[in-house]
Tab-separated table of C-alpha atoms in Angstrom:
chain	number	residue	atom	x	y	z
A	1	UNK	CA	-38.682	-24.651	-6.488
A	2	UNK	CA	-39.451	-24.923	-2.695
A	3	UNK	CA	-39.882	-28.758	-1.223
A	4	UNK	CA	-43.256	-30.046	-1.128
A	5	UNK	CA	-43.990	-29.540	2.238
A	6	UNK	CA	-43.274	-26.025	1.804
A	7	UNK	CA	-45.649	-25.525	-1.307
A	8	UNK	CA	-48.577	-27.411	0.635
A	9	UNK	CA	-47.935	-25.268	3.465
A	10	UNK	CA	-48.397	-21.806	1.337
A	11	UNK	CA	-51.403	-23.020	-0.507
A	12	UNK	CA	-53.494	-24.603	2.709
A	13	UNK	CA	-53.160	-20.902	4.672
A	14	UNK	CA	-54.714	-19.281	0.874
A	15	UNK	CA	-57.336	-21.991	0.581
A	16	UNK	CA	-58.648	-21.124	4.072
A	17	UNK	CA	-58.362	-17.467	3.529
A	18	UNK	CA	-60.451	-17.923	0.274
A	19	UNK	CA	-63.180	-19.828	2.189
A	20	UNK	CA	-62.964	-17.785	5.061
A	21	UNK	CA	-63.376	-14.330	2.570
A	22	UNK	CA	-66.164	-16.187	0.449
A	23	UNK	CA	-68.217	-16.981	3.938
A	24	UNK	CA	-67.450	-12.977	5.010
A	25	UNK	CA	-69.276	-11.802	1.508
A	26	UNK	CA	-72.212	-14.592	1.977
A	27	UNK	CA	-72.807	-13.262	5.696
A	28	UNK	CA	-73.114	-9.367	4.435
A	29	UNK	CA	-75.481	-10.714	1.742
A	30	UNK	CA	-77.734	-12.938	4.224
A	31	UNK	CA	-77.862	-10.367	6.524
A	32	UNK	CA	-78.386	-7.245	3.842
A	33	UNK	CA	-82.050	-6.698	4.509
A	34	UNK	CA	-80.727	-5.363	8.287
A	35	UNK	CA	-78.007	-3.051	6.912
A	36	UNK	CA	-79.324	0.491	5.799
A	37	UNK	CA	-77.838	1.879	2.619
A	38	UNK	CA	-74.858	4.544	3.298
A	39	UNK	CA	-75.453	7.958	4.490
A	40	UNK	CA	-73.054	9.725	2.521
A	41	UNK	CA	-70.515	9.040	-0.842
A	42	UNK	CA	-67.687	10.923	-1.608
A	43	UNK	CA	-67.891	10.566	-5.360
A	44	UNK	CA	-64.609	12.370	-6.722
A	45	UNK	CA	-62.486	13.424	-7.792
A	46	UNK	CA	-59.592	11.089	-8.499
A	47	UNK	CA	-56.378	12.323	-7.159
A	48	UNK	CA	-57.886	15.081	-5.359
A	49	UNK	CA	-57.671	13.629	-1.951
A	50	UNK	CA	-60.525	11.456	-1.846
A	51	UNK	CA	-58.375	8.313	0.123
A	52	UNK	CA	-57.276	11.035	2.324
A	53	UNK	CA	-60.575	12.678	3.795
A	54	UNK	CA	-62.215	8.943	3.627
A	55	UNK	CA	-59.299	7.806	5.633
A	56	UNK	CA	-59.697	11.069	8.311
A	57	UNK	CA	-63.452	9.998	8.383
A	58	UNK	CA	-62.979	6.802	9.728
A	59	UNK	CA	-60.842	7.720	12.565
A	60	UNK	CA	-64.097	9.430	13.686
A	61	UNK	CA	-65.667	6.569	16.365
A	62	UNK	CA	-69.103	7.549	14.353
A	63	UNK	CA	-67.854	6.582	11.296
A	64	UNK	CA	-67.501	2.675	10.871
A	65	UNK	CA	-65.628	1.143	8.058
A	66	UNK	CA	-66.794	-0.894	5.281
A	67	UNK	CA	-67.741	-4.373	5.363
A	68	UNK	CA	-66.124	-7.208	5.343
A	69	UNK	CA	-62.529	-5.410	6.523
A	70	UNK	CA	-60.252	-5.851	3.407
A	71	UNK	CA	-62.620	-3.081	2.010
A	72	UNK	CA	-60.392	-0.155	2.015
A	73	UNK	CA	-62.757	2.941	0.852
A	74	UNK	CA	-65.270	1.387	-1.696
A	75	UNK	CA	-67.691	-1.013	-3.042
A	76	UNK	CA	-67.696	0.385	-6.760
A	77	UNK	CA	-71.119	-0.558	-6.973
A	78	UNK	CA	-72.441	2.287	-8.914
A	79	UNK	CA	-69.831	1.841	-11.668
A	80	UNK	CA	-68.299	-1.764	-11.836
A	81	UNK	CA	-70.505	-3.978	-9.788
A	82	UNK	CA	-73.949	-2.580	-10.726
A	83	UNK	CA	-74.496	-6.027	-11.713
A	84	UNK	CA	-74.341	-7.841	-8.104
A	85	UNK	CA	-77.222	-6.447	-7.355
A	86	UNK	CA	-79.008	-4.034	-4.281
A	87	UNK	CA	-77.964	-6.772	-1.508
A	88	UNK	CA	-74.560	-7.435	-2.629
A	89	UNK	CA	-74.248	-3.643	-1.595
A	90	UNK	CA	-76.271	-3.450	0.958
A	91	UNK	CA	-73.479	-6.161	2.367
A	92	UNK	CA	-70.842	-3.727	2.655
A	93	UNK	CA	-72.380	-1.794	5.721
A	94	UNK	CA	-73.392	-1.923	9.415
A	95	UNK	CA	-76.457	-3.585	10.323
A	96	UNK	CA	-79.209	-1.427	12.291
A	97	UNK	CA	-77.621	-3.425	15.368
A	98	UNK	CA	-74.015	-2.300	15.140
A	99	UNK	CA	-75.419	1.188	14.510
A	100	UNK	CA	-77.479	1.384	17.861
A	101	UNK	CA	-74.354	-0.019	19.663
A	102	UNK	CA	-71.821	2.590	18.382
A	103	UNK	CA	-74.372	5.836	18.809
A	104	UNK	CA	-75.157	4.167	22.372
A	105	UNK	CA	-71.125	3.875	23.348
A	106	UNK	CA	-70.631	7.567	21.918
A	107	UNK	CA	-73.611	9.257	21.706
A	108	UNK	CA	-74.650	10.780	18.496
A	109	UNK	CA	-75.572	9.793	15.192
A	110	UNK	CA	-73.921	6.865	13.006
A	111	UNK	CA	-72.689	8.162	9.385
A	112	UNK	CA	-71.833	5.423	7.003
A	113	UNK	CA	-70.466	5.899	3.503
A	114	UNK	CA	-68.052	4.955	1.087
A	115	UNK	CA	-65.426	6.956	-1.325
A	116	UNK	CA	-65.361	6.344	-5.082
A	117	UNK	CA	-63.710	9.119	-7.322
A	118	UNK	CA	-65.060	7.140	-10.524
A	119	UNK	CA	-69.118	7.693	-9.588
A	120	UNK	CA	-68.843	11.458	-9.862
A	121	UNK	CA	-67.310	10.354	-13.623
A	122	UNK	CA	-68.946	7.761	-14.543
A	123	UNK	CA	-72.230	8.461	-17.073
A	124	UNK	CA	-74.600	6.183	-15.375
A	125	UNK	CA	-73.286	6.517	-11.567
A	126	UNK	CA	-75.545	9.561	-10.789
A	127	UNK	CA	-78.784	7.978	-12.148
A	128	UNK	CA	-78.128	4.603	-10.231
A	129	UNK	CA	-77.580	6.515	-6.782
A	130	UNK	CA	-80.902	8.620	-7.334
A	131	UNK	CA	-82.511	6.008	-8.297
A	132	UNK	CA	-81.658	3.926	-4.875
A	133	UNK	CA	-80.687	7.165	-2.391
A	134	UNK	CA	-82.315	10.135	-3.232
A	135	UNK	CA	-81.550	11.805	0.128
A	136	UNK	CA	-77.849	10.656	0.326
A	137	UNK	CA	-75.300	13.511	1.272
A	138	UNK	CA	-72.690	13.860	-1.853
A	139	UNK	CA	-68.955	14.520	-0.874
A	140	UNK	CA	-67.086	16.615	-3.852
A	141	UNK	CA	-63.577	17.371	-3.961
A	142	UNK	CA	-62.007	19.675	-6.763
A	143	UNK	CA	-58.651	19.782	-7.603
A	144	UNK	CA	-57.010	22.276	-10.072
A	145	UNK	CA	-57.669	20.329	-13.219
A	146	UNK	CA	-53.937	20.918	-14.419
A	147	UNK	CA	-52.404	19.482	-11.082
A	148	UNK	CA	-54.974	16.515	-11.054
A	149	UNK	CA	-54.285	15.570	-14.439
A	150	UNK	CA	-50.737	15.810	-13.535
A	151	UNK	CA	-51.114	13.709	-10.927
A	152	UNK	CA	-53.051	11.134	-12.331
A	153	UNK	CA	-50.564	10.172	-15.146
A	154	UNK	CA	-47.835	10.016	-12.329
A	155	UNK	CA	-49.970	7.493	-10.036
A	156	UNK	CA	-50.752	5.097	-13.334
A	157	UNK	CA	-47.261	5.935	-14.053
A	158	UNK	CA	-45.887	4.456	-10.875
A	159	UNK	CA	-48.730	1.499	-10.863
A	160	UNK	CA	-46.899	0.225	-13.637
A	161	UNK	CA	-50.355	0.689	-16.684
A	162	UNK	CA	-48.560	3.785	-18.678
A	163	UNK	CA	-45.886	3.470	-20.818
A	164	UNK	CA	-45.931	7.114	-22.256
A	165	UNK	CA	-44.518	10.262	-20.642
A	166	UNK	CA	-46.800	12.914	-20.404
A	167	UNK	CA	-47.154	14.452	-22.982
A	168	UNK	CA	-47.772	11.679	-25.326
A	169	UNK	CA	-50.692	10.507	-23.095
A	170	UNK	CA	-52.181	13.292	-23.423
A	171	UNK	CA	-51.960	13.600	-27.333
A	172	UNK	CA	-53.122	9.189	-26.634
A	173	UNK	CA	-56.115	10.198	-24.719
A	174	UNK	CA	-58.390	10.676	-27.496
A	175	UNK	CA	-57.550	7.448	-29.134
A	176	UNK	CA	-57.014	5.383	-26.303
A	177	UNK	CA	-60.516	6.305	-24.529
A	178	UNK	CA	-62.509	6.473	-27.912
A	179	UNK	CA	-65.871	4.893	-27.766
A	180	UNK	CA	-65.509	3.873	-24.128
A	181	UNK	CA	-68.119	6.527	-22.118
A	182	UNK	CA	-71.016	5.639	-25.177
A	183	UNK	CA	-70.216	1.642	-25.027
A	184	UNK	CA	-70.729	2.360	-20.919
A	185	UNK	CA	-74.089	3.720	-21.583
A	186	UNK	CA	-75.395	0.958	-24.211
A	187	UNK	CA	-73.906	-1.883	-21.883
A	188	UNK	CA	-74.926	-1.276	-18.163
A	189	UNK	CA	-72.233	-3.863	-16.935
A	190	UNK	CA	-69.305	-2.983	-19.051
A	191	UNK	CA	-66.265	-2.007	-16.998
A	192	UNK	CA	-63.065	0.331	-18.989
A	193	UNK	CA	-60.001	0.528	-17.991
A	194	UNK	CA	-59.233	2.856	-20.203
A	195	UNK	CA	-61.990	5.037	-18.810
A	196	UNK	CA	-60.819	5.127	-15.188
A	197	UNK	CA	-57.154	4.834	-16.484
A	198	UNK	CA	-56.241	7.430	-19.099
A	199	UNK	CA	-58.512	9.772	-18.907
A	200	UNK	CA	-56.100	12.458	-18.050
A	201	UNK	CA	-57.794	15.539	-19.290
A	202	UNK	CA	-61.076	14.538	-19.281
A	203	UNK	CA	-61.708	14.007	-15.870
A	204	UNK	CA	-60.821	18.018	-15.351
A	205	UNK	CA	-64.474	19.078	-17.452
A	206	UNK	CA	-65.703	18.766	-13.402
A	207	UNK	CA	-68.732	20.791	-14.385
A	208	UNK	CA	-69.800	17.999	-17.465
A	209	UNK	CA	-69.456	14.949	-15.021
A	210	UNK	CA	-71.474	17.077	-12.348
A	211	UNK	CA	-74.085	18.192	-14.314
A	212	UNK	CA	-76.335	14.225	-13.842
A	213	UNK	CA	-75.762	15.121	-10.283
A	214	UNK	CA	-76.631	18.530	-10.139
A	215	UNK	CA	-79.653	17.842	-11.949
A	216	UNK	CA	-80.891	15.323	-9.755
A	217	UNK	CA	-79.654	15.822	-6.231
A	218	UNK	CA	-80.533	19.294	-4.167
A	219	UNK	CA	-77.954	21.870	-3.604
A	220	UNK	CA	-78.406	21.276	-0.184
A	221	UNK	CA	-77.065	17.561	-0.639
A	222	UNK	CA	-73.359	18.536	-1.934
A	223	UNK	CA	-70.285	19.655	0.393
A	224	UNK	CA	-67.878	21.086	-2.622
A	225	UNK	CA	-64.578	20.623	-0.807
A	226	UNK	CA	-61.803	22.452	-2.764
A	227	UNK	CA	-58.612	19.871	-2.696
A	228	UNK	CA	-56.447	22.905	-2.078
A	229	UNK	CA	-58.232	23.580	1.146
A	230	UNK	CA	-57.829	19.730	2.341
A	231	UNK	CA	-54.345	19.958	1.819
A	232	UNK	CA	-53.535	23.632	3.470
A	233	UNK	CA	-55.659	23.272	6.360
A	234	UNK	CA	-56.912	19.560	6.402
A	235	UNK	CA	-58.563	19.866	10.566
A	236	UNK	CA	-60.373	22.808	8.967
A	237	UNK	CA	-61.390	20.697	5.609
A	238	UNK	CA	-61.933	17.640	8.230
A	239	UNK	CA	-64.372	20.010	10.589
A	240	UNK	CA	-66.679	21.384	8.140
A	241	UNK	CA	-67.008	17.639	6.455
A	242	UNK	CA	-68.449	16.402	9.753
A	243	UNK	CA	-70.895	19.512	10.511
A	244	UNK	CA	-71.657	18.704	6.978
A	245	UNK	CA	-72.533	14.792	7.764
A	246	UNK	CA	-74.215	16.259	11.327
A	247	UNK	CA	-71.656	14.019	13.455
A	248	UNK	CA	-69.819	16.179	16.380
A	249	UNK	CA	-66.711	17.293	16.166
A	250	UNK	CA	-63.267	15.381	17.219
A	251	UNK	CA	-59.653	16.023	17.036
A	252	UNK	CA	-57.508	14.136	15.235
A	253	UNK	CA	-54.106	14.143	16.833
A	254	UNK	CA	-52.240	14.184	13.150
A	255	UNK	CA	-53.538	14.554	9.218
A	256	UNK	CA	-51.618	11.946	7.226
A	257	UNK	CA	-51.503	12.566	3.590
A	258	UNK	CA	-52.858	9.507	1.699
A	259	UNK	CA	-51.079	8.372	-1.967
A	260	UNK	CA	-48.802	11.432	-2.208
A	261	UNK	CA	-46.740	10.746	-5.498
A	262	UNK	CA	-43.814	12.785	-6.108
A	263	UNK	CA	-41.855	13.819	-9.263
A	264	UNK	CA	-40.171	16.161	-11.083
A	265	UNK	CA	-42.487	19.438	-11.800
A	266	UNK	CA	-44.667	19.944	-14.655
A	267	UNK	CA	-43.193	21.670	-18.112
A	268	UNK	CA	-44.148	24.890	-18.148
A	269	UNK	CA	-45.159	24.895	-21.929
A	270	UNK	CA	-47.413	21.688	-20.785
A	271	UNK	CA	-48.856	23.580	-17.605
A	272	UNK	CA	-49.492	26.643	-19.985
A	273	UNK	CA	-51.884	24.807	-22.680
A	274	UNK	CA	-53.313	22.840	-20.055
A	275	UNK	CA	-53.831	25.698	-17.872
A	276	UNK	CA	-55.484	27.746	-20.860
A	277	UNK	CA	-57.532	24.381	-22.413
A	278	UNK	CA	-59.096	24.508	-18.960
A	279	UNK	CA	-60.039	28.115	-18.268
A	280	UNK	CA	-63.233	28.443	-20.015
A	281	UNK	CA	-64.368	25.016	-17.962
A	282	UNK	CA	-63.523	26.687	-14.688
A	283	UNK	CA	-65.014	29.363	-14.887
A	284	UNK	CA	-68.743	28.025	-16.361
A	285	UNK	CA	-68.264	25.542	-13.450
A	286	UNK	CA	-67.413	28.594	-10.862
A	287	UNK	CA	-70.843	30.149	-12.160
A	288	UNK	CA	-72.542	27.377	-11.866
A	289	UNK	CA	-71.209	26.252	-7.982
A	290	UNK	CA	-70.724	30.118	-6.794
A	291	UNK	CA	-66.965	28.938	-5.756
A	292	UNK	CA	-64.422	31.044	-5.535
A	293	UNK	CA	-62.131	28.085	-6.862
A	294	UNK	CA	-58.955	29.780	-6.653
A	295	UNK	CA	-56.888	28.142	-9.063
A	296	UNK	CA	-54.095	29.576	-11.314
A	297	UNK	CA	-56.626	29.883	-14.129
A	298	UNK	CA	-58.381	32.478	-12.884
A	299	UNK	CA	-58.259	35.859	-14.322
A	300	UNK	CA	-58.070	38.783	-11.354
């Protein structure tokens, strides 16, 4: 164990952080009533390069970040901290001052927003934002089901929460997430892991989750953003997300990729079951979208 000294000296710096953090979160709330609600949400899907296009977006000088700074891309509000209330959100952005100054230094309009892949999943997330932000722009990227499911068990894989390869978590899935999406409708401020963890195949019925959003929001409200096309061409992705939010165009002098988790490749027996399981999905939600959606599903 380290001296004395040395422990007092680790736990004054975190004490004054604490305070420091807790008089950051009191300032957004005081000063709520001056700080519009967000513009635009990207709203899924997980592992489909939401942290990615959120990061490009805020490289833009239109585009400010979230409030206080140790926000990365998200309040969660819609999904896990409904409970705090409109000016706990509120908080999290610009105030009408710090908007005026940024259009004034660059001239053209401010775009604020946040990225959340769990809203476009979550049962009550699409309700809540129509309810507050009926005119708010909706930012949706789909990913090949297969891949993103793929994907998702390797990123809980490597964050240490699953234990099971695979294939076992997908035969788990049914179990493990049982009860979870009906207990989230009955109890507004439940929060599941399990949800937002292992809910590996799930999350690839897009057209399901979509549906609450579709049926409240005008067409003319969604950018569908195909993940494939984000990561082939990502200035091209980048350029029609901004003529979508109305902000002029920039370049971007490089497109990092954002949580890129690598591993051996899929078994092809697993990619095959998946691949058919989510063919009749696809294609209901290709009708329903008009998107080409060219995924290996797709029958020429």
């Amino acid at each position: 164990m380290p001296p004395l000294r040395d422990r007092v000296k680790q736990v004054i710096p975190r004490q004054v952080t604490n305070r420091v953090r807790e008089s950051l979160v009191d300032y957004g709330v005081r000063t709520s009533d001056r700080r519009p609600l967000p513009d635009f949400l990207i709203i899924g899907t997980k592992r489909g390069g939401t942290t990615s296009l959120w990061n490009y977006l805020i490289r833009h000088p239109l585009v400010p970040r979230l409030f206080p700074a140790w926000n990365t891309k998200s309040s969660h509000y819609f999904e896990e901290n409904w409970h705090r209330g409109e000016a706990w959100y509120r908080s999290h952005f610009p105030t009408v001052r710090q908007r005026e100054a940024l259009e004034g230094r660059h001239g053209g309009p401010v775009r604020v927003g946040e990225a959340a892949p769990l809203y476009m999943f979550h049962p009550l997330a699409a309700a809540r934002v129509a309810a507050l932000m009926p005119s708010v722009r909706l930012i949706v990227l789909l990913r090949d089901p297969v891949e993103r499911a793929y994907s998702h068990w390797k990123e809980r894989r490597a964050n240490g929460v699953e234990p099971l390869d695979f294939a076992a978590a997908l035969a788990a899935e049914p179990e493990r997430t049982a009860g979870e999406r009906e207990r989230l409708i009955a109890e507004p401020e439940h929060v599941s892991a399990p949800y937002d963890w292992y809910t590996y195949r799930a999350r690839g019925r897009y057209l399901e989750h979509l549906t609450p959003w579709l049926e409240r929001f005008d067409r003319s409200q969604f950018l569908f953003l195909p993940s494939e096309d984000l990561y082939r061409d990502a200035r091209a992705a980048f350029r029609r997300t901004l003529d979508f939010l109305g902000l002029p165009p920039v370049e971007l002098p490089d497109f990092t990729v954002h949580n890129r988790t690598r591993s051996t490749p899929l078994d092809p027996a697993l990619r095959a079951e998946l691949t058919e399981y989510y063919r009749p999905h696809n294609e209901a939600l290709r009708q329903r979208l008009g998107l080409a959606l060219d995924w290996p599903d797709r029958v020429a």
